[in-house]
Structures are given as C-alpha cells and as structure tokens.
GROMACS .gro file of N, CA and C in nm:
model
  396
    1MET      N    1   0.877  -0.315  -1.715
    1MET     CA    2   1.015  -0.348  -1.756
    1MET      C    3   1.065  -0.266  -1.869
    2GLU      N    4   0.974  -0.220  -1.956
    2GLU     CA    5   1.013  -0.135  -2.063
    2GLU      C    6   1.086  -0.013  -2.022
    3ASP      N    7   1.034   0.055  -1.907
    3ASP     CA    8   1.102   0.171  -1.855
    3ASP      C    9   1.239   0.137  -1.816
    4LEU      N   10   1.259   0.026  -1.754
    4LEU     CA   11   1.402  -0.003  -1.717
    4LEU      C   12   1.490  -0.023  -1.832
    5CYS      N   13   1.452  -0.086  -1.939
    5CYS     CA   14   1.528  -0.095  -2.050
    5CYS      C   15   1.555   0.037  -2.131
    6ASP      N   16   1.451   0.119  -2.122
    6ASP     CA   17   1.475   0.250  -2.190
    6ASP      C   18   1.555   0.352  -2.110
    7GLY      N   19   1.581   0.326  -1.986
    7GLY     CA   20   1.656   0.413  -1.904
    7GLY      C   21   1.575   0.523  -1.843
    8ASN      N   22   1.443   0.511  -1.855
    8ASN     CA   23   1.347   0.612  -1.804
    8ASN      C   24   1.314   0.599  -1.651
    9MET      N   25   1.383   0.505  -1.580
    9MET     CA   26   1.353   0.488  -1.437
    9MET      C   27   1.416   0.603  -1.363
   10GLU      N   28   1.342   0.647  -1.262
   10GLU     CA   29   1.388   0.757  -1.179
   10GLU      C   30   1.367   0.717  -1.033
   11LEU      N   31   1.475   0.728  -0.956
   11LEU     CA   32   1.467   0.706  -0.811
   11LEU      C   33   1.438   0.838  -0.740
   12LYS      N   34   1.351   0.835  -0.652
   12LYS     CA   35   1.317   0.949  -0.571
   12LYS      C   36   1.287   0.909  -0.426
   13GLU      N   37   1.320   0.991  -0.335
   13GLU     CA   38   1.305   0.966  -0.193
   13GLU      C   39   1.147   0.980  -0.165
   14ILE      N   40   1.092   0.876  -0.096
   14ILE     CA   41   0.960   0.878  -0.056
   14ILE      C   42   0.938   0.903   0.091
   15GLN      N   43   1.035   0.868   0.166
   15GLN     CA   44   1.024   0.889   0.308
   15GLN      C   45   1.162   0.878   0.380
   16THR      N   46   1.193   0.962   0.474
   16THR     CA   47   1.307   0.945   0.557
   16THR      C   48   1.270   0.873   0.689
   17LEU      N   49   1.338   0.765   0.713
   17LEU     CA   50   1.308   0.685   0.842
   17LEU      C   51   1.393   0.748   0.948
   18ALA      N   52   1.327   0.814   1.043
   18ALA     CA   53   1.400   0.877   1.150
   18ALA      C   54   1.379   0.791   1.282
   19GLY      N   55   1.482   0.783   1.357
   19GLY     CA   56   1.475   0.715   1.489
   19GLY      C   57   1.611   0.680   1.552
   20HIS      N   58   1.704   0.640   1.462
   20HIS     CA   59   1.836   0.607   1.518
   20HIS      C   60   1.905   0.744   1.560
   21SER      N   61   1.987   0.739   1.669
   21SER     CA   62   2.056   0.862   1.716
   21SER      C   63   2.198   0.860   1.668
   22ASP      N   64   2.243   0.765   1.588
   22ASP     CA   65   2.381   0.762   1.537
   22ASP      C   66   2.374   0.704   1.390
   23ARG      N   67   2.486   0.690   1.331
   23ARG     CA   68   2.497   0.643   1.194
   23ARG      C   69   2.433   0.503   1.175
   24VAL      N   70   2.363   0.488   1.069
   24VAL     CA   71   2.302   0.363   1.037
   24VAL      C   72   2.407   0.284   0.944
   25TRP      N   73   2.444   0.161   0.989
   25TRP     CA   74   2.548   0.089   0.918
   25TRP      C   75   2.495  -0.005   0.819
   26SER      N   76   2.375  -0.067   0.841
   26SER     CA   77   2.327  -0.169   0.745
   26SER      C   78   2.169  -0.174   0.750
   27LEU      N   79   2.121  -0.212   0.640
   27LEU     CA   80   1.970  -0.233   0.632
   27LEU      C   81   1.962  -0.374   0.576
   28ALA      N   82   1.848  -0.448   0.613
   28ALA     CA   83   1.820  -0.583   0.553
   28ALA      C   84   1.670  -0.590   0.532
   29TRP      N   85   1.634  -0.635   0.414
   29TRP     CA   86   1.493  -0.657   0.385
   29TRP      C   87   1.455  -0.796   0.431
   30ASN      N   88   1.344  -0.808   0.487
   30ASN     CA   89   1.299  -0.945   0.532
   30ASN      C   90   1.242  -1.009   0.408
   31PRO      N   91   1.305  -1.125   0.365
   31PRO     CA   92   1.259  -1.195   0.238
   31PRO      C   93   1.137  -1.257   0.245
   32ALA      N   94   1.072  -1.275   0.359
   32ALA     CA   95   0.940  -1.339   0.373
   32ALA      C   96   0.827  -1.241   0.374
   33THR      N   97   0.851  -1.114   0.352
   33THR     CA   98   0.751  -1.018   0.354
   33THR      C   99   0.728  -0.950   0.223
   34GLY      N  100   0.627  -0.865   0.217
   34GLY     CA  101   0.603  -0.796   0.090
   34GLY      C  102   0.492  -0.854   0.015
   35THR      N  103   0.416  -0.948   0.072
   35THR     CA  104   0.291  -1.006  -0.003
   35THR      C  105   0.172  -0.930   0.034
   36SER      N  106   0.056  -0.970  -0.026
   36SER     CA  107  -0.057  -0.889   0.004
   36SER      C  108  -0.108  -0.901   0.154
   37ASN      N  109  -0.076  -1.018   0.210
   37ASN     CA  110  -0.118  -1.047   0.348
   37ASN      C  111  -0.010  -1.013   0.456
   38ASN      N  112   0.112  -0.977   0.398
   38ASN     CA  113   0.229  -0.954   0.494
   38ASN      C  114   0.302  -0.837   0.435
   39PRO      N  115   0.291  -0.722   0.502
   39PRO     CA  116   0.357  -0.593   0.447
   39PRO      C  117   0.509  -0.603   0.453
   40PRO      N  118   0.576  -0.526   0.372
   40PRO     CA  119   0.726  -0.528   0.371
   40PRO      C  120   0.783  -0.490   0.508
   41VAL      N  121   0.886  -0.562   0.543
   41VAL     CA  122   0.964  -0.534   0.678
   41VAL      C  123   1.109  -0.520   0.642
   42LEU      N  124   1.179  -0.433   0.711
   42LEU     CA  125   1.324  -0.423   0.711
   42LEU      C  126   1.377  -0.400   0.841
   43ALA      N  127   1.504  -0.425   0.860
   43ALA     CA  128   1.582  -0.406   0.984
   43ALA      C  129   1.691  -0.307   0.952
   44SER      N  130   1.716  -0.223   1.053
   44SER     CA  131   1.839  -0.128   1.039
   44SER      C  132   1.909  -0.136   1.168
   45CYS      N  133   2.043  -0.119   1.150
   45CYS     CA  134   2.125  -0.133   1.273
   45CYS      C  135   2.213  -0.007   1.273
   46SER      N  136   2.266   0.023   1.396
   46SER     CA  137   2.327   0.158   1.407
   46SER      C  138   2.438   0.169   1.514
   47GLY      N  139   2.509   0.279   1.506
   47GLY     CA  140   2.609   0.312   1.605
   47GLY      C  141   2.545   0.346   1.743
   48ASP      N  142   2.415   0.358   1.757
   48ASP     CA  143   2.341   0.384   1.878
   48ASP      C  144   2.319   0.252   1.956
   49LYS      N  145   2.378   0.143   1.907
   49LYS     CA  146   2.366   0.010   1.974
   49LYS      C  147   2.227  -0.060   1.963
   50THR      N  148   2.148  -0.006   1.872
   50THR     CA  149   2.013  -0.066   1.858
   50THR      C  150   1.995  -0.119   1.712
   51VAL      N  151   1.882  -0.195   1.706
   51VAL     CA  152   1.830  -0.248   1.581
   51VAL      C  153   1.687  -0.204   1.578
   52ARG      N  154   1.643  -0.156   1.470
   52ARG     CA  155   1.503  -0.114   1.459
   52ARG      C  156   1.439  -0.196   1.344
   53ILE      N  157   1.316  -0.236   1.373
   53ILE     CA  158   1.240  -0.312   1.278
   53ILE      C  159   1.134  -0.211   1.221
   54TRP      N  160   1.128  -0.199   1.087
   54TRP     CA  161   1.043  -0.107   1.019
   54TRP      C  162   0.940  -0.188   0.938
   55GLU      N  163   0.824  -0.137   0.933
   55GLU     CA  164   0.701  -0.205   0.860
   55GLU      C  165   0.640  -0.099   0.779
   56GLN      N  166   0.603  -0.141   0.659
   56GLN     CA  167   0.524  -0.042   0.578
   56GLN      C  168   0.382  -0.058   0.603
   57THR      N  169   0.302   0.048   0.630
   57THR     CA  170   0.160   0.041   0.651
   57THR      C  171   0.091   0.028   0.510
   58PRO      N  172   0.010  -0.073   0.494
   58PRO     CA  173  -0.052  -0.100   0.363
   58PRO      C  174  -0.135   0.015   0.318
   59SER      N  175  -0.214   0.085   0.401
   59SER     CA  176  -0.308   0.180   0.366
   59SER      C  177  -0.246   0.302   0.303
   60ASN      N  178  -0.134   0.349   0.363
   60ASN     CA  179  -0.074   0.474   0.312
   60ASN      C  180   0.067   0.453   0.255
   61ARG      N  181   0.124   0.329   0.264
   61ARG     CA  182   0.252   0.292   0.222
   61ARG      C  183   0.364   0.364   0.289
   62LEU      N  184   0.330   0.422   0.412
   62LEU     CA  185   0.446   0.491   0.483
   62LEU      C  186   0.499   0.383   0.579
   63TRP      N  187   0.626   0.406   0.616
   63TRP     CA  188   0.698   0.315   0.710
   63TRP      C  189   0.698   0.365   0.846
   64HIS      N  190   0.685   0.276   0.937
   64HIS     CA  191   0.683   0.303   1.085
   64HIS      C  192   0.770   0.209   1.155
   65CYS      N  193   0.826   0.255   1.265
   65CYS     CA  194   0.911   0.169   1.345
   65CYS      C  195   0.833   0.075   1.431
   66LYS      N  196   0.833  -0.056   1.405
   66LYS     CA  197   0.758  -0.148   1.475
   66LYS      C  198   0.819  -0.206   1.607
   67ALA      N  199   0.954  -0.197   1.617
   67ALA     CA  200   1.023  -0.244   1.735
   67ALA      C  201   1.160  -0.193   1.739
   68VAL      N  202   1.212  -0.172   1.855
   68VAL     CA  203   1.346  -0.134   1.880
   68VAL      C  204   1.410  -0.242   1.963
   69LEU      N  205   1.510  -0.305   1.909
   69LEU     CA  206   1.585  -0.413   1.976
   69LEU      C  207   1.709  -0.348   2.044
   70GLU      N  208   1.707  -0.349   2.173
   70GLU     CA  209   1.820  -0.284   2.247
   70GLU      C  210   1.856  -0.360   2.369
   71GLU      N  211   1.954  -0.313   2.444
   71GLU     CA  212   2.007  -0.368   2.561
   71GLU      C  213   2.066  -0.507   2.546
   72THR      N  214   2.102  -0.546   2.427
   72THR     CA  215   2.172  -0.672   2.401
   72THR      C  216   2.320  -0.638   2.364
   73HIS      N  217   2.341  -0.543   2.267
   73HIS     CA  218   2.472  -0.503   2.224
   73HIS      C  219   2.513  -0.384   2.305
   74THR      N  220   2.647  -0.379   2.335
   74THR     CA  221   2.704  -0.269   2.419
   74THR      C  222   2.784  -0.179   2.330
   75ARG      N  223   2.804  -0.211   2.205
   75ARG     CA  224   2.880  -0.119   2.115
   75ARG      C  225   2.795  -0.118   1.975
   76THR      N  226   2.847  -0.045   1.883
   76THR     CA  227   2.793  -0.032   1.753
   76THR      C  228   2.749  -0.157   1.698
   77VAL      N  229   2.621  -0.166   1.644
   77VAL     CA  230   2.568  -0.285   1.575
   77VAL      C  231   2.605  -0.254   1.421
   78ARG      N  232   2.686  -0.339   1.367
   78ARG     CA  233   2.740  -0.308   1.236
   78ARG      C  234   2.674  -0.383   1.121
   79SER      N  235   2.607  -0.490   1.153
   79SER     CA  236   2.549  -0.573   1.048
   79SER      C  237   2.426  -0.646   1.092
   80CYS      N  238   2.329  -0.660   1.002
   80CYS     CA  239   2.209  -0.745   1.029
   80CYS      C  240   2.173  -0.824   0.906
   81ALA      N  241   2.118  -0.939   0.930
   81ALA     CA  242   2.070  -1.021   0.810
   81ALA      C  243   1.956  -1.108   0.864
   82TRP      N  244   1.855  -1.125   0.773
   82TRP     CA  245   1.741  -1.215   0.800
   82TRP      C  246   1.772  -1.354   0.751
   83SER      N  247   1.714  -1.453   0.820
   83SER     CA  248   1.714  -1.595   0.769
   83SER      C  249   1.625  -1.597   0.640
   84PRO      N  250   1.642  -1.700   0.563
   84PRO     CA  251   1.555  -1.706   0.438
   84PRO      C  252   1.408  -1.712   0.469
   85CYS      N  253   1.373  -1.773   0.586
   85CYS     CA  254   1.228  -1.784   0.615
   85CYS      C  255   1.173  -1.653   0.683
   86GLY      N  256   1.267  -1.563   0.724
   86GLY     CA  257   1.230  -1.435   0.766
   86GLY      C  258   1.195  -1.430   0.918
   87LYS      N  259   1.198  -1.548   0.983
   87LYS     CA  260   1.166  -1.550   1.132
   87LYS      C  261   1.274  -1.516   1.215
   88LEU      N  262   1.399  -1.533   1.170
   88LEU     CA  263   1.518  -1.509   1.256
   88LEU      C  264   1.597  -1.390   1.194
   89LEU      N  265   1.649  -1.300   1.287
   89LEU     CA  266   1.739  -1.194   1.248
   89LEU      C  267   1.869  -1.209   1.326
   90ALA      N  268   1.986  -1.201   1.247
   90ALA     CA  269   2.116  -1.207   1.319
   90ALA      C  270   2.165  -1.056   1.308
   91THR      N  271   2.226  -1.022   1.422
   91THR     CA  272   2.289  -0.889   1.439
   91THR      C  273   2.441  -0.907   1.489
   92ALA      N  274   2.528  -0.830   1.433
   92ALA     CA  275   2.667  -0.838   1.474
   92ALA      C  276   2.707  -0.711   1.520
   93SER      N  277   2.792  -0.709   1.628
   93SER     CA  278   2.834  -0.588   1.691
   93SER      C  279   2.981  -0.581   1.718
   94PHE      N  280   3.028  -0.459   1.734
   94PHE     CA  281   3.172  -0.438   1.765
   94PHE      C  282   3.194  -0.482   1.915
   95ASP      N  283   3.095  -0.519   1.995
   95ASP     CA  284   3.118  -0.567   2.121
   95ASP      C  285   3.155  -0.718   2.123
   96ALA      N  286   3.188  -0.767   2.005
   96ALA     CA  287   3.230  -0.910   1.988
   96ALA      C  288   3.117  -1.015   2.011
   97THR      N  289   2.995  -0.970   1.982
   97THR     CA  290   2.882  -1.064   1.990
   97THR      C  291   2.798  -1.057   1.867
   98THR      N  292   2.741  -1.172   1.841
   98THR     CA  293   2.640  -1.188   1.741
   98THR      C  294   2.518  -1.231   1.809
   99ALA      N  295   2.396  -1.161   1.794
   99ALA     CA  296   2.275  -1.193   1.856
   99ALA      C  297   2.183  -1.262   1.748
  100ILE      N  298   2.106  -1.358   1.797
  100ILE     CA  299   2.009  -1.421   1.705
  100ILE      C  300   1.866  -1.378   1.775
  101TRP      N  301   1.786  -1.314   1.690
  101TRP     CA  302   1.658  -1.261   1.732
  101TRP      C  303   1.553  -1.354   1.669
  102GLU      N  304   1.443  -1.384   1.738
  102GLU     CA  305   1.333  -1.460   1.678
  102GLU      C  306   1.200  -1.380   1.693
  103ASN      N  307   1.131  -1.387   1.582
  103ASN     CA  308   0.992  -1.313   1.581
  103ASN      C  309   0.893  -1.415   1.639
  104ILE      N  310   0.853  -1.386   1.761
  104ILE     CA  311   0.760  -1.475   1.827
  104ILE      C  312   0.631  -1.398   1.851
  105GLY      N  313   0.530  -1.428   1.767
  105GLY     CA  314   0.398  -1.359   1.782
  105GLY      C  315   0.409  -1.210   1.761
  106GLY      N  316   0.498  -1.164   1.678
  106GLY     CA  317   0.509  -1.022   1.646
  106GLY      C  318   0.615  -0.952   1.736
  107ASP      N  319   0.664  -1.015   1.839
  107ASP     CA  320   0.769  -0.955   1.921
  107ASP      C  321   0.896  -1.031   1.896
  108PHE      N  322   1.006  -0.950   1.908
  108PHE     CA  323   1.131  -1.005   1.882
  108PHE      C  324   1.208  -1.035   2.011
  109GLU      N  325   1.252  -1.152   2.029
  109GLU     CA  326   1.320  -1.199   2.149
  109GLU      C  327   1.465  -1.245   2.111
  110CYS      N  328   1.563  -1.209   2.183
  110CYS     CA  329   1.701  -1.254   2.163
  110CYS      C  330   1.706  -1.389   2.217
  111VAL      N  331   1.723  -1.489   2.121
  111VAL     CA  332   1.722  -1.625   2.167
  111VAL      C  333   1.850  -1.687   2.183
  112SER      N  334   1.962  -1.613   2.134
  112SER     CA  335   2.098  -1.667   2.147
  112SER      C  336   2.203  -1.544   2.125
  113THR      N  337   2.303  -1.549   2.205
  113THR     CA  338   2.408  -1.451   2.187
  113THR      C  339   2.538  -1.536   2.179
  114LEU      N  340   2.614  -1.512   2.067
  114LEU     CA  341   2.739  -1.579   2.049
  114LEU      C  342   2.853  -1.477   2.059
  115GLU      N  343   2.955  -1.526   2.132
  115GLU     CA  344   3.078  -1.443   2.134
  115GLU      C  345   3.168  -1.478   2.021
  116VAL      N  346   3.221  -1.378   1.962
  116VAL     CA  347   3.299  -1.396   1.841
  116VAL      C  348   3.448  -1.371   1.880
  117PHE      N  349   3.536  -1.467   1.840
  117PHE     CA  350   3.671  -1.466   1.868
  117PHE      C  351   3.746  -1.454   1.744
  118TYR      N  352   3.869  -1.394   1.745
  118TYR     CA  353   3.960  -1.400   1.625
  118TYR      C  354   4.100  -1.412   1.680
  119PHE      N  355   4.184  -1.442   1.581
  119PHE     CA  356   4.333  -1.454   1.617
  119PHE      C  357   4.393  -1.343   1.552
  120LYS      N  358   4.482  -1.272   1.633
  120LYS     CA  359   4.559  -1.164   1.576
  120LYS      C  360   4.702  -1.212   1.550
  121ILE      N  361   4.751  -1.183   1.431
  121ILE     CA  362   4.886  -1.227   1.396
  121ILE      C  363   4.980  -1.112   1.417
  122SER      N  364   5.078  -1.135   1.503
  122SER     CA  365   5.178  -1.024   1.535
  122SER      C  366   5.283  -1.030   1.428
  123THR      N  367   5.371  -0.930   1.431
  123THR     CA  368   5.486  -0.912   1.332
  123THR      C  369   5.586  -1.017   1.347
  124PHE      N  370   5.582  -1.091   1.458
  124PHE     CA  371   5.671  -1.204   1.488
  124PHE      C  372   5.617  -1.335   1.452
  125GLY      N  373   5.503  -1.340   1.401
  125GLY     CA  374   5.433  -1.465   1.360
  125GLY      C  375   5.377  -1.544   1.466
  126ILE      N  376   5.358  -1.480   1.587
  126ILE     CA  377   5.297  -1.545   1.706
  126ILE      C  378   5.154  -1.523   1.702
  127TYR      N  379   5.076  -1.627   1.722
  127TYR     CA  380   4.926  -1.613   1.726
  127TYR      C  381   4.884  -1.588   1.870
  128SER      N  382   4.803  -1.497   1.895
  128SER     CA  383   4.751  -1.471   2.029
  128SER      C  384   4.598  -1.467   2.025
  129PRO      N  385   4.535  -1.548   2.099
  129PRO     CA  386   4.390  -1.535   2.102
  129PRO      C  387   4.348  -1.397   2.164
  130ARG      N  388   4.246  -1.334   2.107
  130ARG     CA  389   4.209  -1.210   2.149
  130ARG      C  390   4.059  -1.193   2.112
  131MET      N  391   3.992  -1.143   2.220
  131MET     CA  392   3.850  -1.112   2.182
  131MET      C  393   3.838  -0.966   2.148
  132VAL      N  394   3.762  -0.945   2.043
  132VAL     CA  395   3.741  -0.813   1.983
  132VAL      C  396   3.659  -0.734   2.082
   0.00000   0.00000   0.00000
C-alpha cells in the first residue's frame, strides 16, 4: 500500500491475450475467482460474435483461453457481466439478444436467450415498436 501512496506504482504489460478476430468491446472479471483454490477467470466479448473465457494458470501465472462461447449471437457481442456468485454470465449483442450462460461442471451452456426491444421516438412524437 505504501507504493500506491508514494506514486511508485508502475503498470506493465505481462501478456497479450490473443484469440478474438475482431475488436474486443468488453472484459469482465469473475468475482468468485482468484482464491488459492480457484484461479482468476475473466470473460471477453468481441465483434467476432464470440465470448472467450480466460483462466490464469497458477503455476506460471499465464492466461489461456478456457472456452469460446459462439453460435448464439449473430452480431457483435458488445457487453458481458458476471453474476455476483460467478456462476452465470450475461452477454449482450447488437443482434437484439441477451444470452445467459451457466457454468455447469466447467462447461458453459446458454441457458436462456432474451430478445431486447426498444421504442424509437420519431420527430412527430409517434412511438413505434422496433426490434434492434
């Protein structure tokens, strides 16, 4: 903590996570990981329509891709977020869906897909339902 107060902290790149074939839009740390028995896990989502689950290997502290979640979203996946318990992952896409993924025995399964609707307000004040 003393280094932080003194301003002596330095950030440096330790590894580049390669795998997505398009822009990465969001990263989310799994809040239930990072203990001695449970290595840190994060999710990344991308314009390549996939979500990748990354895990840090305890022995060498390097990150590897543990899973690729695909074939659910048909457009850019723009956002991802873990539930507080870390067992569920929500992903939101420009295809107008939000997917809920569950970690079941180390494998991620899409357990629900929600269609997202919004209302567009025209210049004449008319509301028209429209799916994104």
